[in-house]
CSV table of C-alpha atoms in Angstrom, one decimal:
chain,number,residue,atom,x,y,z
A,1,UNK,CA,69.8,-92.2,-88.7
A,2,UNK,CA,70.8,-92.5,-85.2
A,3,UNK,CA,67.7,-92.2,-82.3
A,4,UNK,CA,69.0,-88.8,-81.5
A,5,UNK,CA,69.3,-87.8,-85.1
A,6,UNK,CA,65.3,-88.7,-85.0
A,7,UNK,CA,64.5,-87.3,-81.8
A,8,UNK,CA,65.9,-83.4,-83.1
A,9,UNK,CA,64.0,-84.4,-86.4
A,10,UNK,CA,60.5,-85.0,-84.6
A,11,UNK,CA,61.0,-82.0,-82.9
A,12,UNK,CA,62.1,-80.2,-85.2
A,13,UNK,CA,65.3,-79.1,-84.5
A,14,UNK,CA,66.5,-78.4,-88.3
A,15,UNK,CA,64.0,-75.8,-88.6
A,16,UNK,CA,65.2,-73.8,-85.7
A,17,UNK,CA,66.8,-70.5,-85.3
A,18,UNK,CA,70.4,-70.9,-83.6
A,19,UNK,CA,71.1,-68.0,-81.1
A,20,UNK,CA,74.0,-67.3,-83.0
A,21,UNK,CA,72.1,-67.6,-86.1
A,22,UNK,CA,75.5,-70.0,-86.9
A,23,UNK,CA,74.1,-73.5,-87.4
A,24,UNK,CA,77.7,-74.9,-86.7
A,25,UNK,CA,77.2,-73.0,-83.3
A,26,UNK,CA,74.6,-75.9,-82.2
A,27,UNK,CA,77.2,-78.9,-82.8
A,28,UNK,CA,78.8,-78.3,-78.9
A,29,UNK,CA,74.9,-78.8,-78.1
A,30,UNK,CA,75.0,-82.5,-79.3
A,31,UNK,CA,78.3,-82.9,-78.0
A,32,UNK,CA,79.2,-85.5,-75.8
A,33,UNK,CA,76.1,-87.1,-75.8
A,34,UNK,CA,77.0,-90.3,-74.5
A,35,UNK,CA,78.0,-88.6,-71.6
A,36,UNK,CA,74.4,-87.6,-70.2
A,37,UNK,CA,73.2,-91.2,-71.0
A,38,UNK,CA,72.8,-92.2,-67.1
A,39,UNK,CA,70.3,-89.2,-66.7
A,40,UNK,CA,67.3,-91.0,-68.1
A,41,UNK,CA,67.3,-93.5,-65.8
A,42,UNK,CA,66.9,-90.7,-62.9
A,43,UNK,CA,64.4,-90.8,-60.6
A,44,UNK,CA,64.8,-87.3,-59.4
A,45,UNK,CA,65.1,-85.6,-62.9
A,46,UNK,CA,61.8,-87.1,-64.1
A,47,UNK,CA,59.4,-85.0,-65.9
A,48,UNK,CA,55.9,-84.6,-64.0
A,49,UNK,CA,52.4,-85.7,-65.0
A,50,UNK,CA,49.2,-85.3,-63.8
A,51,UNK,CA,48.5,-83.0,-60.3
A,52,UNK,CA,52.1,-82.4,-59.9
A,53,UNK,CA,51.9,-80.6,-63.3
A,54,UNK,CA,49.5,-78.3,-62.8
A,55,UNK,CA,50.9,-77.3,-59.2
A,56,UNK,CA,54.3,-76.6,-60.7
A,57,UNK,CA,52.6,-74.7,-62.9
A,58,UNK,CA,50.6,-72.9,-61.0
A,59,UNK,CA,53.5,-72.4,-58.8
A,60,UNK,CA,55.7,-71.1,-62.0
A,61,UNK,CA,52.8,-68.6,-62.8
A,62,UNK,CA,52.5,-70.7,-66.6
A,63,UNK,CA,50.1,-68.9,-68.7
A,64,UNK,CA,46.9,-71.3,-69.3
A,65,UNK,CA,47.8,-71.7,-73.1
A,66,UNK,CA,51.8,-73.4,-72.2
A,67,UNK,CA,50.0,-75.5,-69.6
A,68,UNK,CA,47.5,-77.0,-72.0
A,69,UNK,CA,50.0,-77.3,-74.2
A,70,UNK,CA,52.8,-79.0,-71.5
A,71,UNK,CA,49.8,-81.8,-70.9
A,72,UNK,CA,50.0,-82.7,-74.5
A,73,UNK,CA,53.7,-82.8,-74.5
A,74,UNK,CA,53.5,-86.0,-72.1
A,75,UNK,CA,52.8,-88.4,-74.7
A,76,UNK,CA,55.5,-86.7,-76.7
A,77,UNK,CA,58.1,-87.3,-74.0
A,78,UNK,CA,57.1,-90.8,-73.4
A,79,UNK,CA,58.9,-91.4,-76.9
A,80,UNK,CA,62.6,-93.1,-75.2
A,81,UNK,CA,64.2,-91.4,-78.1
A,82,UNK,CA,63.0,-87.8,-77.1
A,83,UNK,CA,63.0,-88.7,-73.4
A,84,UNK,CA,66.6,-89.7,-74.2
A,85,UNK,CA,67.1,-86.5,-76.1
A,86,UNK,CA,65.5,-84.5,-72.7
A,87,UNK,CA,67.8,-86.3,-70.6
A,88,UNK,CA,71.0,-84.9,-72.4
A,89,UNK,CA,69.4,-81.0,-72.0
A,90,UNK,CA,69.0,-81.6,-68.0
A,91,UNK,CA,72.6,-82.5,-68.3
A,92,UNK,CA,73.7,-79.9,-69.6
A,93,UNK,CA,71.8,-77.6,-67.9
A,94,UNK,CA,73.2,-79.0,-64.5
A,95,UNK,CA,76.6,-80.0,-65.6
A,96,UNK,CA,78.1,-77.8,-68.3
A,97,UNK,CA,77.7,-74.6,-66.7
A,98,UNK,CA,81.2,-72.2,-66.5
A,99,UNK,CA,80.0,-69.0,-64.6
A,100,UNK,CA,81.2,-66.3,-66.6
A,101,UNK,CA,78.5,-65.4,-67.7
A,102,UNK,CA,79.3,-66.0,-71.6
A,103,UNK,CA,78.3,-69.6,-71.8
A,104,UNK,CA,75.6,-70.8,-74.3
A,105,UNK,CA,76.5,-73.6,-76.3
A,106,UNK,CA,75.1,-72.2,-79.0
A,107,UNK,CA,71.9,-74.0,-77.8
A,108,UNK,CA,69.0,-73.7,-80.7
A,109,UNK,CA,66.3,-70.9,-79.7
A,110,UNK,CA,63.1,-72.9,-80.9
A,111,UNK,CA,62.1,-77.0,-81.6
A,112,UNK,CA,59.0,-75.7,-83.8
A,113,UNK,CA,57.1,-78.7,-83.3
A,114,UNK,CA,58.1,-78.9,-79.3
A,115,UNK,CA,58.2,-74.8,-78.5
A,116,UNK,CA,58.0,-75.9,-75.1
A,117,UNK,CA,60.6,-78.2,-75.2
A,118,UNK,CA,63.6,-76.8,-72.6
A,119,UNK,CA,61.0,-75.8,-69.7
A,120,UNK,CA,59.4,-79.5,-69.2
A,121,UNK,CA,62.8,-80.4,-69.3
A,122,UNK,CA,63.6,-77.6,-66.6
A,123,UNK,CA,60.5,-78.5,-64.9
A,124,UNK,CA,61.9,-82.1,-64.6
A,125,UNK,CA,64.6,-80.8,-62.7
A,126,UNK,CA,62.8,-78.2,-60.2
A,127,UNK,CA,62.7,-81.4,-57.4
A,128,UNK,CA,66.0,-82.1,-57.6
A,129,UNK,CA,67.3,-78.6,-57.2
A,130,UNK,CA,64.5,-77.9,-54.5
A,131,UNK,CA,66.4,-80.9,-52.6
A,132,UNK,CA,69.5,-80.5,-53.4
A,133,UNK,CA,69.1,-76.1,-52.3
A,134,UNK,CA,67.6,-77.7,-49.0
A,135,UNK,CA,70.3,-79.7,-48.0
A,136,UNK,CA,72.8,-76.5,-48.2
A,137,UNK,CA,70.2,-75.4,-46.3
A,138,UNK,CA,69.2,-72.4,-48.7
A,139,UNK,CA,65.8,-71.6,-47.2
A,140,UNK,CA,62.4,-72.8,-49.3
A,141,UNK,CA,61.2,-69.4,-50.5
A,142,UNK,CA,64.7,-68.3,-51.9
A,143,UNK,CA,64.4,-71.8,-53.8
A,144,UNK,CA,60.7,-71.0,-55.1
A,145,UNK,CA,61.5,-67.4,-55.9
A,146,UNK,CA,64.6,-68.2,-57.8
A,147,UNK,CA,62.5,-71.3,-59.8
A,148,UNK,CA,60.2,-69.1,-60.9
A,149,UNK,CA,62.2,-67.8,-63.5
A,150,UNK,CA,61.3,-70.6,-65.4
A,151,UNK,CA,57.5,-69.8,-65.5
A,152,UNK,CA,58.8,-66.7,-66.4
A,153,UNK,CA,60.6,-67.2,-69.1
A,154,UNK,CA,57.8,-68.8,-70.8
A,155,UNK,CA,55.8,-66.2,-70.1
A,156,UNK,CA,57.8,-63.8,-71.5
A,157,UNK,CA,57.8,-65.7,-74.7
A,158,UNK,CA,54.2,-65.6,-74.8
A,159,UNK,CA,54.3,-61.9,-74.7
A,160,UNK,CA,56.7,-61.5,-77.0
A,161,UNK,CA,55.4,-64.1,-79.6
A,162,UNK,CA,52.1,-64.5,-78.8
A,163,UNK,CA,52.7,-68.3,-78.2
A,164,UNK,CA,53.5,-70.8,-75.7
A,165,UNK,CA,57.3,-72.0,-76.0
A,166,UNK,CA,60.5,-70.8,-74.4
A,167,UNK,CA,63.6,-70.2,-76.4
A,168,UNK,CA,66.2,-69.1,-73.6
A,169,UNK,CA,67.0,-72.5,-71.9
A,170,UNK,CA,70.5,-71.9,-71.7
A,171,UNK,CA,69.4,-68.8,-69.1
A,172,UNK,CA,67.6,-71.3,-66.6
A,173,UNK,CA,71.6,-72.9,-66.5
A,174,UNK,CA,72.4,-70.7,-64.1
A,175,UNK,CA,69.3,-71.2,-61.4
A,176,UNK,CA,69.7,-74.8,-61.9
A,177,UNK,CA,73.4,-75.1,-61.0
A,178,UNK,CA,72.6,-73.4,-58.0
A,179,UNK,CA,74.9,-70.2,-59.3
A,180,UNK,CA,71.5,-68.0,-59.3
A,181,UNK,CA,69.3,-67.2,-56.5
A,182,UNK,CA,66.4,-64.2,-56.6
A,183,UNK,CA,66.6,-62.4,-53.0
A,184,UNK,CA,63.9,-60.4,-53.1
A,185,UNK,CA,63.6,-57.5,-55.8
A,186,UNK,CA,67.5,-59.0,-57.5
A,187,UNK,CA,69.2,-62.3,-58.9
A,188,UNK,CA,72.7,-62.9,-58.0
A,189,UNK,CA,74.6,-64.7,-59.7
A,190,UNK,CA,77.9,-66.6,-58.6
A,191,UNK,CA,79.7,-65.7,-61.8
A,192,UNK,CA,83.6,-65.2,-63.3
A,193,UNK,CA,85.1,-63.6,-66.4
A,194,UNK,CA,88.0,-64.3,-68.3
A,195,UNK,CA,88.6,-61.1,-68.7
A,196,UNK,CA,89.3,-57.8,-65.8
A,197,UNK,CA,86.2,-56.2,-65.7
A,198,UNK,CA,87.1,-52.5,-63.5
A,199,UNK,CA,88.3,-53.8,-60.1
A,200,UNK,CA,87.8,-57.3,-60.8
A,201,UNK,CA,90.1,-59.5,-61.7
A,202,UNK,CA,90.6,-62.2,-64.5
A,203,UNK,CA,88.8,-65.5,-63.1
A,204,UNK,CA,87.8,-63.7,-59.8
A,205,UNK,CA,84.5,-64.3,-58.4
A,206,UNK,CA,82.3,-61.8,-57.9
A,207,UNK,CA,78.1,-61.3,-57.6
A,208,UNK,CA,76.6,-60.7,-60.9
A,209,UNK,CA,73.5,-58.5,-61.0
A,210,UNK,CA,70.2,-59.4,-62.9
A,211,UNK,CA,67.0,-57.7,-62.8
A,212,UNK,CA,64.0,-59.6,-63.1
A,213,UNK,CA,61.1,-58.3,-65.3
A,214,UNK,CA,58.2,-58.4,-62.9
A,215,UNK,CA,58.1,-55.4,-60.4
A,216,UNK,CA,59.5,-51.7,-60.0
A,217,UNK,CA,63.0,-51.0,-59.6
A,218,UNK,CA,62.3,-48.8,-56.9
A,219,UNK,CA,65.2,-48.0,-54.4
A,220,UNK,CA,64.1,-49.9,-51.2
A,221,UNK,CA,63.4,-53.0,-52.9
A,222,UNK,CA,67.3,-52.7,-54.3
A,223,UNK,CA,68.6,-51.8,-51.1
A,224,UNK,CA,67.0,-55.1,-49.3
A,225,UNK,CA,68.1,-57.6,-52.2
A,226,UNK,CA,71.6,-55.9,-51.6
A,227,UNK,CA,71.7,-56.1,-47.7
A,228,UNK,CA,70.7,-59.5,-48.6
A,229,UNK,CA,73.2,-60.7,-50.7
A,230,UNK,CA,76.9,-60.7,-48.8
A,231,UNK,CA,75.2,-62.8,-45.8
A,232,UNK,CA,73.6,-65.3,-48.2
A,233,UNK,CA,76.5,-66.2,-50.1
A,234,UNK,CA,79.2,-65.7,-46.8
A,235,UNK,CA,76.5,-68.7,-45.6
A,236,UNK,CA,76.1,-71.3,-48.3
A,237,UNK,CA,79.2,-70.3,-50.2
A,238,UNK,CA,82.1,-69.1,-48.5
A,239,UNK,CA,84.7,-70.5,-50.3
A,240,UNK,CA,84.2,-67.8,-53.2
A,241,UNK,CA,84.1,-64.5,-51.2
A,242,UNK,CA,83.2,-62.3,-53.7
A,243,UNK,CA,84.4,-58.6,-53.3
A,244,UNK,CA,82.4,-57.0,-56.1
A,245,UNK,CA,79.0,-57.0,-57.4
A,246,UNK,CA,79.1,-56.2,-61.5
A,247,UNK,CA,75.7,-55.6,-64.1
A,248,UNK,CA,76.2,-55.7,-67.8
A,249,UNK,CA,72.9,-53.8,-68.8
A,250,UNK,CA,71.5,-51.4,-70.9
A,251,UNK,CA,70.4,-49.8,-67.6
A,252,UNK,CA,73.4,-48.5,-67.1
A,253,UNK,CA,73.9,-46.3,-70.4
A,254,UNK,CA,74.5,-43.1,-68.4
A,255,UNK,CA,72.6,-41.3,-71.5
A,256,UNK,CA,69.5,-42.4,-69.5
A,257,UNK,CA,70.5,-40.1,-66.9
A,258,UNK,CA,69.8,-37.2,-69.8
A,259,UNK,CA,66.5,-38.5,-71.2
A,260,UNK,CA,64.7,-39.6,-67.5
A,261,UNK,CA,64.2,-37.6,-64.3
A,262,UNK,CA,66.9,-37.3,-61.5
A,263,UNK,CA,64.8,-38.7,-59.5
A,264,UNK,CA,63.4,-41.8,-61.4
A,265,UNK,CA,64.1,-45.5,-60.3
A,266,UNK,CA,66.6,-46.3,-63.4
A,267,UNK,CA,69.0,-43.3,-62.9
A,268,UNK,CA,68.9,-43.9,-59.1
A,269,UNK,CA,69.9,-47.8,-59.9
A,270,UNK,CA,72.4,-47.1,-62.3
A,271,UNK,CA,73.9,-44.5,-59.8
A,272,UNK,CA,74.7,-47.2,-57.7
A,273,UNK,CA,77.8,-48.6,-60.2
A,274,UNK,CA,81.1,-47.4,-60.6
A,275,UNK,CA,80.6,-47.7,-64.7
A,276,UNK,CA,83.7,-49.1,-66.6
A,277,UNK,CA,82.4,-49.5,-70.3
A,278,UNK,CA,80.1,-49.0,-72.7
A,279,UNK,CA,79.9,-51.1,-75.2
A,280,UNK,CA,78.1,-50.8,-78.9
A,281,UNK,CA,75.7,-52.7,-80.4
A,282,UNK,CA,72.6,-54.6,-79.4
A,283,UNK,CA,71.5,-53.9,-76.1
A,284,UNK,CA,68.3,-55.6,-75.6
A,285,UNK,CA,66.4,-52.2,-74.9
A,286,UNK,CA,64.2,-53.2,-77.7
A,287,UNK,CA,63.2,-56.5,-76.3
A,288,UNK,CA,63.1,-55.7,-72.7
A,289,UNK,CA,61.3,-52.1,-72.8
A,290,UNK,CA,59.2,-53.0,-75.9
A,291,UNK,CA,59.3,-56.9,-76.3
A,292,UNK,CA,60.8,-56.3,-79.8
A,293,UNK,CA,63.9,-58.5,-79.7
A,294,UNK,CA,64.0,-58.4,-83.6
A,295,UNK,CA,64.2,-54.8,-83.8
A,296,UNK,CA,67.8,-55.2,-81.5
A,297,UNK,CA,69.6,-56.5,-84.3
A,298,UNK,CA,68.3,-53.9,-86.7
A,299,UNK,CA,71.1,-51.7,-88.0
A,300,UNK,CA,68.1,-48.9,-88.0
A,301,UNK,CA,65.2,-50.0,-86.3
A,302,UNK,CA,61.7,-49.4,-87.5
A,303,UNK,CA,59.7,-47.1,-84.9
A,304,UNK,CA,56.6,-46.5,-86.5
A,305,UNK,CA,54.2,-47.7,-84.3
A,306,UNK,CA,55.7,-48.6,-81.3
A,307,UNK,CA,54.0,-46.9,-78.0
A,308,UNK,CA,55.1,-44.0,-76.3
A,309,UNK,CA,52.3,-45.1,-73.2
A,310,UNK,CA,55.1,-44.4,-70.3
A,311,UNK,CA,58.0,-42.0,-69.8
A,312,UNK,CA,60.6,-44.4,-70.9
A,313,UNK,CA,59.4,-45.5,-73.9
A,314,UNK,CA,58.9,-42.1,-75.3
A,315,UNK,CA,62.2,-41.2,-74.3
A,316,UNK,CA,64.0,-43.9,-75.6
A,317,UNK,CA,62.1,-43.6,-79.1
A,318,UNK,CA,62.6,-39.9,-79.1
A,319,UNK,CA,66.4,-40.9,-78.6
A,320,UNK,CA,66.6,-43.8,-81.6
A,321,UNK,CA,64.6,-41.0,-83.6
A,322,UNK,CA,67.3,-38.5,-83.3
A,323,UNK,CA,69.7,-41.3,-84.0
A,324,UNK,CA,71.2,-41.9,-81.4
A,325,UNK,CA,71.0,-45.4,-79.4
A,326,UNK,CA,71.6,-47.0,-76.0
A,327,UNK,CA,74.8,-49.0,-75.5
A,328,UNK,CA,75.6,-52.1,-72.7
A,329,UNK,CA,76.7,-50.7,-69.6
A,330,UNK,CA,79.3,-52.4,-67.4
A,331,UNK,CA,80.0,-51.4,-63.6
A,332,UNK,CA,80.4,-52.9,-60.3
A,333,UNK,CA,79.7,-52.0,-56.7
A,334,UNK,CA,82.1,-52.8,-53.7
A,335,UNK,CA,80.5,-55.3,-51.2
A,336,UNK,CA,78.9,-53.4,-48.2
A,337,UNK,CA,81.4,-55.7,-45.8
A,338,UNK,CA,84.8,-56.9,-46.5
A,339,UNK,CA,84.9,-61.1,-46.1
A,340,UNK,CA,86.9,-62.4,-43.4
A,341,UNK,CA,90.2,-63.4,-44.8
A,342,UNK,CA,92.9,-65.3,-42.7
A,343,UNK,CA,96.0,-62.9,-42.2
A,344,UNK,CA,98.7,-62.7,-44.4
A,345,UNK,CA,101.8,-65.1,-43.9
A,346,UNK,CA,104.5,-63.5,-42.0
């Protein structure tokens, strides 16, 4: 068995639940392993110990329970053969990104005996992004804002499951790469699809929309992160100039527009797109209004018992109960400002 056959079997890789629930899926995972082999020997993608720990921690918002939990990891880590295996996720969290917004890998969703396996990895690479945002002089708190995700994410999971871990590593891709930044309320994300989506061309770039699960939606906070956006990527990025924003949400299901007030922060947001498609199937409402992912990929979900304690949630169950459901919206939103282009050849 080789040492990184071993290292998935200590932490338990073959128990875990693929994304894609395709075990096949994982294989482009432990691709090209030999490839990330000069990543161990990193001084800048080292994981931390001690103080450092807990103030990344703390600065992450980590619930107490993953914390504990990340301090026992250490001695885990300190095996070369799982260090090694570490090394080839910061990889490929930093170095097999495409932005279009499709990209997983098929990456496994839980190491059972290592739940909190992909956010000490992220957390080895927080100081090398943090210097690497500061010398394209992205200012500090746009860094720390867009870094908490990864706090986030495990805190999420703890709400969901009740347990430390985080099973979306392949999301925290996108902040690491420096092709997502939170500015203010909003994360864009530098993205590309292969396919047209409305306006937007095959392979163009445009700003991808993502709304973070930690505030209101309500409309000044949008309008800021907006305003924000076209100067911040005109400055750090202006070979792309983006034209579009686009969201792929379940936000944007216009049938929301039936079941909430006129006047309430989702209809107002999704009244901001131009919607181009509605697509069937899972939408993540479930998981994101209810912290039910399991009951997304029902083909009739259960609803007895869940709460009806706010407006949306009754609505939505009412909704499901009549048998209906809430599809995937897709629209985009012109940039406020047109990017300077040179004039066309004569």
């Amino acid at each position: 068995m080789s040492d990184e056959d071993e290292a998935i079997a200590r932490l338990g890789f073959d128990e875990a639940v693929d994304v894609t629930d395709a075990p096949e899926a994982c294989e482009p995972w432990r691709a090209e392993f030999d490839a990330s082999a000069e990543w161990v020997r990193r001084d800048d993608v080292q994981v931390p110990r001690g103080e450092v720990l807990f103030r990344l921690c703390e600065a992450f918002g980590f619930p107490k329970l993953a914390v504990e939990q990340l301090v026992t990891m250490r001695d885990t880590w300190d095996d070369p053969r799982i260090r090694r295996l570490g090394a080839h996720v910061q990889w490929l969290m930093t170095n097999r990104y495409t932005p279009n917004g499709y990209w997983r890998l098929g990456w496994p969703a839980v190491f059972s005996r290592a739940p909190l396996f992909y956010a000490y990895a992220a957390l080895g690479l927080a100081r090398r992004v943090a210097a690497e945002q500061a010398e394209r002089g992205i200012d500090g708190r746009v860094t720390a804002a867009t870094l908490w995700d990864i706090g986030q994410q495990v805190f999420l999971h703890h709400r969901v499951h009740g347990a430390a871990g985080m099973n979306k590593g392949w999301w925290l891709c996108h902040h690491l790469s420096h092709h997502l930044f939170r500015l203010g309320r909003l994360q864009f994300q530098r993205a590309r699809s292969p396919r047209a989506i409305g306006p937007i061309a095959p392979d163009e770039p445009f700003l991808d929309v993502h709304i973070p699960e930690d505030g209101m939606l309500d409309p000044a906070s949008c309008d800021a992160s907006f305003a924000a956006a076209l100067p911040f990527f005109a400055r750090h990025f202006p070979q792309e100039q983006p034209l579009f924003h686009a969201c792929t949400s379940w936000l944007l299901d216009p049938l929301l527009g039936e079941l909430l007030p006129a006047g309430s922060n989702i209809v107002r947001f999704q009244q901001r797109f131009t919607l181009h498609e509605l697509r069937e199937g899972p939408s993540g409402v479930f998981e994101f209004v209810f912290d039910r992912p399991d009951l997304d990929r029902a083909p009739r979900p259960d609803l007895a018992g869940l709460p009806r304690d706010t407006r949306l949630r009754a609505a939505i169950l009412d909704h499901y109960a009549r048998g209906g459901a809430i599809r995937m919206g897709v629209g985009t939103i012109p940039l406020r400002a047109l990017w300077e282009r040179p004039p066309a050849a004569k």
